[in-house]
XYZ file of C-alpha atoms in Angstrom:
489
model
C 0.000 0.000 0.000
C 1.614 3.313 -1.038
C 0.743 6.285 1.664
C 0.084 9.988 0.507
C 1.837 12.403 0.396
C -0.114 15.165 2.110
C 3.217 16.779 2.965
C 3.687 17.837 -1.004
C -0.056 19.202 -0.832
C 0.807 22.095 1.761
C 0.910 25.369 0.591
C 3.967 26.930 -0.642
C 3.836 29.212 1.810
C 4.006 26.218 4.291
C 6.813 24.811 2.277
C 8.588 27.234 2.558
C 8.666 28.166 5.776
C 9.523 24.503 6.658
C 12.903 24.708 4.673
C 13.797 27.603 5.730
C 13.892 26.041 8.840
C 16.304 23.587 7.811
C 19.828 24.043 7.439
C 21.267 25.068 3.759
C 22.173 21.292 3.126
C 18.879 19.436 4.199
C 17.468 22.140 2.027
C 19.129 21.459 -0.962
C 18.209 17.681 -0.268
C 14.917 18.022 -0.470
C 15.352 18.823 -4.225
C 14.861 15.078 -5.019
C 11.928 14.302 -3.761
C 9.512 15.430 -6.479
C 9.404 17.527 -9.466
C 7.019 20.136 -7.007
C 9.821 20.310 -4.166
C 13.255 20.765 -7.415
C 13.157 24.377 -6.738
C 11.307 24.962 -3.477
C 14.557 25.539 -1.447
C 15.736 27.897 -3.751
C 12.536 29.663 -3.040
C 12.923 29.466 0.304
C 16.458 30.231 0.470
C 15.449 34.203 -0.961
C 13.730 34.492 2.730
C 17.090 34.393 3.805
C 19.296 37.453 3.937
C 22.342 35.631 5.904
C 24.354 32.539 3.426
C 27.109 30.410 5.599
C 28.944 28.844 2.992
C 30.521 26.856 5.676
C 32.585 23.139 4.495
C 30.655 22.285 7.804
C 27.888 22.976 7.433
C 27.917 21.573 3.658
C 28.989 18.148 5.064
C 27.984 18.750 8.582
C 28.895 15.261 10.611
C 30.010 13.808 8.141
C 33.133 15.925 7.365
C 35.983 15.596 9.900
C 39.136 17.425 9.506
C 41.180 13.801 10.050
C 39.870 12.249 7.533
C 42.780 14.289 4.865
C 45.624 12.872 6.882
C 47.716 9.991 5.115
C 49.243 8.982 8.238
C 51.683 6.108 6.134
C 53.877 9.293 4.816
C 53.980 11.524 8.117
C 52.221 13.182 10.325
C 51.917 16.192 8.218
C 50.826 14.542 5.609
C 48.094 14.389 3.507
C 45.315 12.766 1.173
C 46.164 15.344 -1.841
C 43.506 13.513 -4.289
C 40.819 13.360 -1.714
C 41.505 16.879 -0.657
C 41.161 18.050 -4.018
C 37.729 15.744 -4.344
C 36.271 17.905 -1.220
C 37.697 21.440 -3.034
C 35.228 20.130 -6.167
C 32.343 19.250 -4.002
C 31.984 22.573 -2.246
C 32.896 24.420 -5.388
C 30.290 23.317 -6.835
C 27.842 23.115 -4.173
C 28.671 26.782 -3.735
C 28.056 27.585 -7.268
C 24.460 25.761 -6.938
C 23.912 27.957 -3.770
C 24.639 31.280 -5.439
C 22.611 30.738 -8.470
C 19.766 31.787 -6.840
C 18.315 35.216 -7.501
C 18.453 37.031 -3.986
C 16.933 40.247 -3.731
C 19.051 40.999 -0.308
C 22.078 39.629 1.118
C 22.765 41.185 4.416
C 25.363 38.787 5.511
C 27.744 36.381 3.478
C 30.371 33.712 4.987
C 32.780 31.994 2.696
C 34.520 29.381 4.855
C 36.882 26.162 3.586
C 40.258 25.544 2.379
C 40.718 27.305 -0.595
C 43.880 28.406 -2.376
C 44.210 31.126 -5.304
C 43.937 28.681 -7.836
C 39.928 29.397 -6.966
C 40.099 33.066 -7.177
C 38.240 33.618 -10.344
C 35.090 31.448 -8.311
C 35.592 32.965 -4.897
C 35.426 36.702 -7.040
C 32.350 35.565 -8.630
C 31.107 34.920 -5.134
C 31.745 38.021 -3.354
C 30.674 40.242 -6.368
C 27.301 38.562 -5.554
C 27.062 39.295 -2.476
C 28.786 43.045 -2.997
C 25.636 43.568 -5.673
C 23.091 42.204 -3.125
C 24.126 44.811 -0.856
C 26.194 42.852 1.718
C 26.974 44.363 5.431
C 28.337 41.495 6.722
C 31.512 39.508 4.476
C 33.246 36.998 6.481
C 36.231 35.021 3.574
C 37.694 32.499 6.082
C 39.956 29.862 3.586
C 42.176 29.074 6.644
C 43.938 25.784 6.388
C 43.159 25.161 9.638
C 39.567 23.772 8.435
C 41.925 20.989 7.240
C 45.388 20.704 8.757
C 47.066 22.094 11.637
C 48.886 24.246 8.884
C 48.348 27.109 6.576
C 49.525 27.875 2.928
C 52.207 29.672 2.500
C 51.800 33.695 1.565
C 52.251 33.005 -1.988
C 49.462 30.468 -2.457
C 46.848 33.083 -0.724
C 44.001 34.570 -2.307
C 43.891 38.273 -3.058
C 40.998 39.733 -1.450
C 39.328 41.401 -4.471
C 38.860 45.071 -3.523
C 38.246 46.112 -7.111
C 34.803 44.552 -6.729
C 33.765 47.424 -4.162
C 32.797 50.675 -5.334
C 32.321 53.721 -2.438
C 28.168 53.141 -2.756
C 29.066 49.261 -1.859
C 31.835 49.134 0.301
C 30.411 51.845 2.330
C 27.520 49.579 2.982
C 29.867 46.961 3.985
C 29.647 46.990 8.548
C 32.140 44.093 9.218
C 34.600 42.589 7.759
C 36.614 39.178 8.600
C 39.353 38.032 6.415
C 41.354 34.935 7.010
C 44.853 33.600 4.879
C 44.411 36.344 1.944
C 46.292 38.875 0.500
C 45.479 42.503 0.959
C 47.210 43.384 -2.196
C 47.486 48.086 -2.478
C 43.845 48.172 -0.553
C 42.349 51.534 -0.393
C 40.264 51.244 2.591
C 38.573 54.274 1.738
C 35.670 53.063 0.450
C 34.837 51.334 3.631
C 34.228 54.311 5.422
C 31.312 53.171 7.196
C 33.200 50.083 8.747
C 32.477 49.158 12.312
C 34.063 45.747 12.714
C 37.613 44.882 11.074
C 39.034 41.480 12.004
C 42.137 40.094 9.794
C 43.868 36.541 10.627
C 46.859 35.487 9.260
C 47.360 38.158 6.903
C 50.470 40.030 5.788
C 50.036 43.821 6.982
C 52.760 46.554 8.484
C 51.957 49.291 10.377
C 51.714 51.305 7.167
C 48.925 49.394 6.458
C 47.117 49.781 9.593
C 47.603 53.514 9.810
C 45.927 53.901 6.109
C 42.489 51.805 7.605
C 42.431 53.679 10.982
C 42.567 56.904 8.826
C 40.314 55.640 6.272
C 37.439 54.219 8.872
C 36.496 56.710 11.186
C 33.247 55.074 12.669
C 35.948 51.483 13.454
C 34.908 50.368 16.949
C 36.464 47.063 16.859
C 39.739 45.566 15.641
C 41.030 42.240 15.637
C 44.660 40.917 14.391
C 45.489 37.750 14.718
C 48.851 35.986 13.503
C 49.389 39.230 11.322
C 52.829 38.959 10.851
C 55.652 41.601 9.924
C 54.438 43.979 12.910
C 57.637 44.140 14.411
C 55.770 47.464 16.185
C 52.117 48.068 16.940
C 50.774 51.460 16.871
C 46.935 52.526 17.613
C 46.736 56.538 17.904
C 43.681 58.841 16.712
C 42.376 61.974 18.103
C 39.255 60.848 16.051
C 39.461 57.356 16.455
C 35.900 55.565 17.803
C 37.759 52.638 18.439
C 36.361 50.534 21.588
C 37.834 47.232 21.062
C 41.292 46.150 20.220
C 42.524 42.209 20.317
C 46.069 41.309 19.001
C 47.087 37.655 19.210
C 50.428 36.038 18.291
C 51.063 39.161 16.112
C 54.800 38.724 17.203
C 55.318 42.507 18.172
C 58.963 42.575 19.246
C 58.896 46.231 20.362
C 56.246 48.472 21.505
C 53.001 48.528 21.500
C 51.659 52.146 21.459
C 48.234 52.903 22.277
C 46.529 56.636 21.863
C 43.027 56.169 21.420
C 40.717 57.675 23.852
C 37.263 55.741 23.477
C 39.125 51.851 23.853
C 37.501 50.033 26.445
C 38.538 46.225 26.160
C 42.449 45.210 25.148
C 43.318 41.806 24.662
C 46.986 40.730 23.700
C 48.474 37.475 23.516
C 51.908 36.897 22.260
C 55.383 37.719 23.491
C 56.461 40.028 26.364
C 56.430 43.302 24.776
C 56.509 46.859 25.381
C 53.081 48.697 26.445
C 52.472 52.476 26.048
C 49.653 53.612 27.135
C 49.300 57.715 25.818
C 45.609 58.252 26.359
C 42.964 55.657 27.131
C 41.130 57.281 29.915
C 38.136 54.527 29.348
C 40.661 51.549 29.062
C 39.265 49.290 31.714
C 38.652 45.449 30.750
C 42.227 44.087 30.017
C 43.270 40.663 29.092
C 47.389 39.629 28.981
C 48.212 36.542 27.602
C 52.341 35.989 27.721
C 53.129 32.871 25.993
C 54.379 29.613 27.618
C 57.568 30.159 27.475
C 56.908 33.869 29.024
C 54.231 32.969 31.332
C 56.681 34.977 34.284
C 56.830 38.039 32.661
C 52.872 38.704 33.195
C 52.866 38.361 37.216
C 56.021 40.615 36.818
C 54.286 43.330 34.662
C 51.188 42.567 36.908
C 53.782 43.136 40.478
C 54.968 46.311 38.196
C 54.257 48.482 36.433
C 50.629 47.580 35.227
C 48.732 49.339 37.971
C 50.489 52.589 37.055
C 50.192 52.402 33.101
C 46.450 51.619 33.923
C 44.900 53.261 37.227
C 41.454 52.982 35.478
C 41.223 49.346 35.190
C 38.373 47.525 36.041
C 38.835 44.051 34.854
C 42.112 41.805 34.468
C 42.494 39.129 33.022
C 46.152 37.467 33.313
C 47.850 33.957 32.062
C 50.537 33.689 34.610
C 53.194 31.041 35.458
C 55.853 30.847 38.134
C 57.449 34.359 39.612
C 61.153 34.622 39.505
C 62.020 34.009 43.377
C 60.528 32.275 46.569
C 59.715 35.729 48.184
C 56.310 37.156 47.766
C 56.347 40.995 47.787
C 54.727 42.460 50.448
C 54.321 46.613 49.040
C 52.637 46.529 45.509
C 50.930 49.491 43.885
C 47.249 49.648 44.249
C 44.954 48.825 41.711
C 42.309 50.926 42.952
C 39.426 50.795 40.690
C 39.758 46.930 39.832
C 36.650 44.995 40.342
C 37.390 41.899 38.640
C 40.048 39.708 38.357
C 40.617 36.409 36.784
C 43.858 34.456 36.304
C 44.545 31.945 34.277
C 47.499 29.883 36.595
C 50.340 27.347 34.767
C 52.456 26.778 37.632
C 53.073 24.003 40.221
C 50.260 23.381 42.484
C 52.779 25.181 45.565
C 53.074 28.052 43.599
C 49.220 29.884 44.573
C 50.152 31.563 47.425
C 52.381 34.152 44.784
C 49.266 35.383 43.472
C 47.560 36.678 47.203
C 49.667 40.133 46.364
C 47.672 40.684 43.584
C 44.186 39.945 45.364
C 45.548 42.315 47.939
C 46.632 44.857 45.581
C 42.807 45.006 45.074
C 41.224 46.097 48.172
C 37.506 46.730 46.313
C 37.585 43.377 44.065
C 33.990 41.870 44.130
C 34.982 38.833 41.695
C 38.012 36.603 41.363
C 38.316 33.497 38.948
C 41.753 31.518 39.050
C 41.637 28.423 36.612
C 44.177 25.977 36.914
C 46.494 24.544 34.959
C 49.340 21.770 36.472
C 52.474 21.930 34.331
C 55.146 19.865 34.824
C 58.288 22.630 35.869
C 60.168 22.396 39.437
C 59.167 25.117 41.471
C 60.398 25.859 45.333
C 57.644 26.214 47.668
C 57.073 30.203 48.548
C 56.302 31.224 51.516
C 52.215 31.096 52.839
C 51.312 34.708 53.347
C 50.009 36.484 55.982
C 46.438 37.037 56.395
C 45.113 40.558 54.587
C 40.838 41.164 54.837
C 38.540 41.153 51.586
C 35.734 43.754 52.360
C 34.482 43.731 49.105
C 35.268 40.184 47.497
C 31.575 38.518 46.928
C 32.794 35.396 44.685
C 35.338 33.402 43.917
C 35.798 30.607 41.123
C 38.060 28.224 41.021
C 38.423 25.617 37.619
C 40.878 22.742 37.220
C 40.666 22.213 40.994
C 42.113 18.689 41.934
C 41.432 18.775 45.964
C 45.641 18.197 46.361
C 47.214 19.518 50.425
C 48.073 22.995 49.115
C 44.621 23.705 46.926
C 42.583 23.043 50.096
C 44.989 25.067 52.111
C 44.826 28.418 49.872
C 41.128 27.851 49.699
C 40.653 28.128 53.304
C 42.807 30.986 53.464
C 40.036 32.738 51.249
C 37.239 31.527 53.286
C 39.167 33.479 56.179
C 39.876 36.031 54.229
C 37.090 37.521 52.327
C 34.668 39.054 54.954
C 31.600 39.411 52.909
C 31.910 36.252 50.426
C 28.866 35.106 49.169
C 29.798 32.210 46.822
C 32.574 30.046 45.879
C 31.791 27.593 42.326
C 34.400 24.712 42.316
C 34.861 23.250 39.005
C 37.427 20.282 38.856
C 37.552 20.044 35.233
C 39.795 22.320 33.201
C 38.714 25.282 31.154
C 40.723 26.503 28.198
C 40.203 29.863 26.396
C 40.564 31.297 23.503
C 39.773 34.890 22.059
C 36.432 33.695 19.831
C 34.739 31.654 22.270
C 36.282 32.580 25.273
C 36.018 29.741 28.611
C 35.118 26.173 27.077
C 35.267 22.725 28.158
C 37.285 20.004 25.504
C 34.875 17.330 23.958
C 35.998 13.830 23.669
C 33.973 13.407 20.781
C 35.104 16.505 18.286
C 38.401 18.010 19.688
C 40.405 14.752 19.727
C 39.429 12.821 16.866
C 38.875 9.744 19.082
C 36.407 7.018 17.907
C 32.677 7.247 19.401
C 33.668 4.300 21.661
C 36.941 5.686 22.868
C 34.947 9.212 23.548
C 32.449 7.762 25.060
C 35.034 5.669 27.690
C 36.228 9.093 28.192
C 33.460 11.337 29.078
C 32.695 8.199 31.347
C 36.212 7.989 32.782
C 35.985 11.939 33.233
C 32.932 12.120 34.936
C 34.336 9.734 37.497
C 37.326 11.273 38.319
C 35.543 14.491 38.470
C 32.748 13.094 41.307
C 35.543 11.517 43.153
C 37.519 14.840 43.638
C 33.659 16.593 44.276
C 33.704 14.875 47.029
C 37.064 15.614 48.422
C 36.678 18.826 48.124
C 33.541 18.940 50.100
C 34.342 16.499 52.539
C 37.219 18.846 53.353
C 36.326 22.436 53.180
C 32.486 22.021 54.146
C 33.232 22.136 58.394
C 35.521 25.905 57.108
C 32.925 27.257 55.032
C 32.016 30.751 56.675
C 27.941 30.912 57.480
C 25.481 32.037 54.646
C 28.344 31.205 51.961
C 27.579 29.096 48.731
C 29.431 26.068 47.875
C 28.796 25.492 44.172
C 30.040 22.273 42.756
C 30.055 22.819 38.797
């Protein structure tokens, strides 16, 4: 007996709405069903003003980024037929996707491993979505959607700025641009630019001066791996710029910074050089010293940093081991700072170096220290002596493993902070990074490991992490102050 298909007899209205609740590839899927459904996603795709032409979400589970290695020739190795098998795929699953006649594209993201050898495509792409009016252009063809690698510079795709006109580009609000060329850009036309983030791209501070002339309404600027910055320089009288990030840049020098609306830094990359000329509204920071530098951020942090930065409400530090068993005992105040959160790779002994800092903040109402065990000597430092919180409300504490010296410098914080209010215990490790900022790893995706190894995992995980649960409680409960919160997480 052969059921109807009542599903086919909807409305297109109904239809429609249905796929465009679907993601772009189900969509396209549904164009085999029927000679009625062969063009209803491309009808339902023009309700759309966004298009993620993400490999991911083209293959979705079924593309993982091992499957290219060829593990017989090397670790770095690779599958060069297959790859090249996935390159036709998406090209021409792209080229299906952009064939459609939108009347609007607000927002286009271009996102695989794509070389210039694709450049006449990837043109074709973008001056679609520069003629449908696009704010938003994301062009992300990272290796890193592949291999723990990236081309080199002279297999990158030049960005096609000729495509933009000063009607189109100054429609254009953000713009992300990963492993391309910039080629002579005149950022000129993008004058109405609000969001400007560029990943591994080749730019000097020549560059960067021309696009913080040429964008005066820029609030938010992100370089990451831009390489040949040997010095960093950020200065505008005009400048609208709130939000500056710079990640493994590899500034060897100085970083200047003159730009009186920035609210929010975040560096990561060597110890380096900070001026600070005028940023009276500079007060969320975030100092990331890489591993092999890990000392030189409690050292700035002990120095100089409360002075270069008295407004300074937030902090947030990746520090390892201090240079020296004594703990200072007379650090500058940081007398505005509210919040600060430290991201600790040290032995466990080492905590009690960071109490200066926490008492170098007499009004801090939050502090977050996540945990990180690496495997250096260190000499045990002196315990310090007891110094009253009157302000400190919560406390958070990540990667906790219930050892001697973790208990110990928690209970000196239950003595401590007067008015404490909570205390979340998490005894699994969080990492960071500047996109998605605190996250947990998954078994399943971040490793690579088979469902039945992942699953052992999470299993073997969640174990360990109940067992030290209930060390931790079983040992701090009897010293937890009255009316505080003991948060397992």
């Amino acid at each position: 007996m052969i059921s109807e298909d009542w599903i086919s007899g909807l409305p297109d209205e109904i239809l429609h709405f249905t796929l465009s609740l679907m993601s772009l590839r189900e969509a396209v899927r549904t164009s085999i069903l029927s000679r009625r459904w062969r063009y209803c996603w491309k009808t339902s795709l023009k309700l759309s003003r966004s298009l993620n032409l993400d490999v991911f979400v083209m293959r979705e589970s079924n593309y993982q980024t091992k499957m290219f290695y060829d593990y017989r020739y090397g670790p770095l190795m690779y599958n060069r037929n297959l790859l090249l098998e996935e390159r036709r795929k998406f090209v021409q699953w792209v080229d299906q996707i952009m064939k459609v006649d939108y009347p609007v594209i607000d927002s286009f993201r271009l996102s695989f491993y794509l070389k210039k050898e694709f450049a006449h495509r990837i043109d074709q792409w973008i001056s679609v979505a520069v003629a449908k009016r696009v704010q938003n252009l994301v062009i992300d063809l990272s290796g890193l959607h592949t291999f723990p690698f990236s081309p080199g510079d002279e297999e990158l795709y030049l960005f096609p700025y000729w495509l933009f006109t000063k009607e189109t580009g100054s429609l254009v609000k953000c713009l992300c641009l990963n492993s391309c060329t910039l080629g002579p850009l005149d950022f000129s036309c993008f004058s109405s630019l609000v969001d400007l983030q560029l990943e591994n791209i080749v730019i000097n501070q020549v560059d960067i001066t021309k696009f913080l002339s040429s964008c005066p309404n820029l609030e938010k600027l992100v370089l990451v791996d831009c390489r040949k910055l040997l010095d960093l320089e950020i200065s505008g009288r005009s400048l609208k710029l709130k939000y500056l990030t710079v990640i493994k840049c590899y500034c060897e020098r100085e970083i200047k910074i003159d730009s009186r609306n920035l609210t929010r830094l975040e560096y990561c990359g060597k110890p380096v050089k900070f001026s600070f000329l005028d940023v009276p509204h500079l007060s969320n920071v975030i100092i990331h010293y890489l591993r092999n530098d890990l000392s030189a951020g409690l050292s700035y942090a002990l120095g100089k940093l409360s002075s270069d930065l008295p407004k300074m409400e937030s902090l947030f530090l990746t520090v390892g081991r201090f240079k020296g068993t004594t703990i200072p005992q007379q650090l500058p105040l940081f007398a505005n700072l509210k919040k600060l959160v430290l991201k600790i790779v040290s032995r466990e002994e080492y905590l009690w170096a960071f109490i200066p800092l926490v008492q170098a903040a007499p009004y801090l109402h939050t502090l977050e220290l996540h945990l990180y065990h690496s495997a250096s000597k260190c000499e045990v430092l002196q315990r310090p002596s007891d110094a009253p919180q009157f302000y400190l409300k919560e406390i958070v504490l990540s990667g906790f493993t219930a050892t001697s010296h973790e208990i110990e410098f928690t209970k000196y914080l239950f003595r401590n902070c007067k008015v404490l209010e909570k205390i979340i215990i998490d005894c699994v490790q969080r990492f960071y990074d500047h996109k998605q900022g605190f996250f947990y790893i998954d078994f399943h995706s971040d490793y690579g490991y088979s469902k039945e190894k992942a699953d052992r995992g999470v299993k073997e995980a969640a174990f360990e992490k109940k067992k030290i649960e209930e060390q931790a409680h079983e040992q701090l409960v009897n010293d937890l102050p009255f009316g505080v919160e003991l948060l397992f997480v």
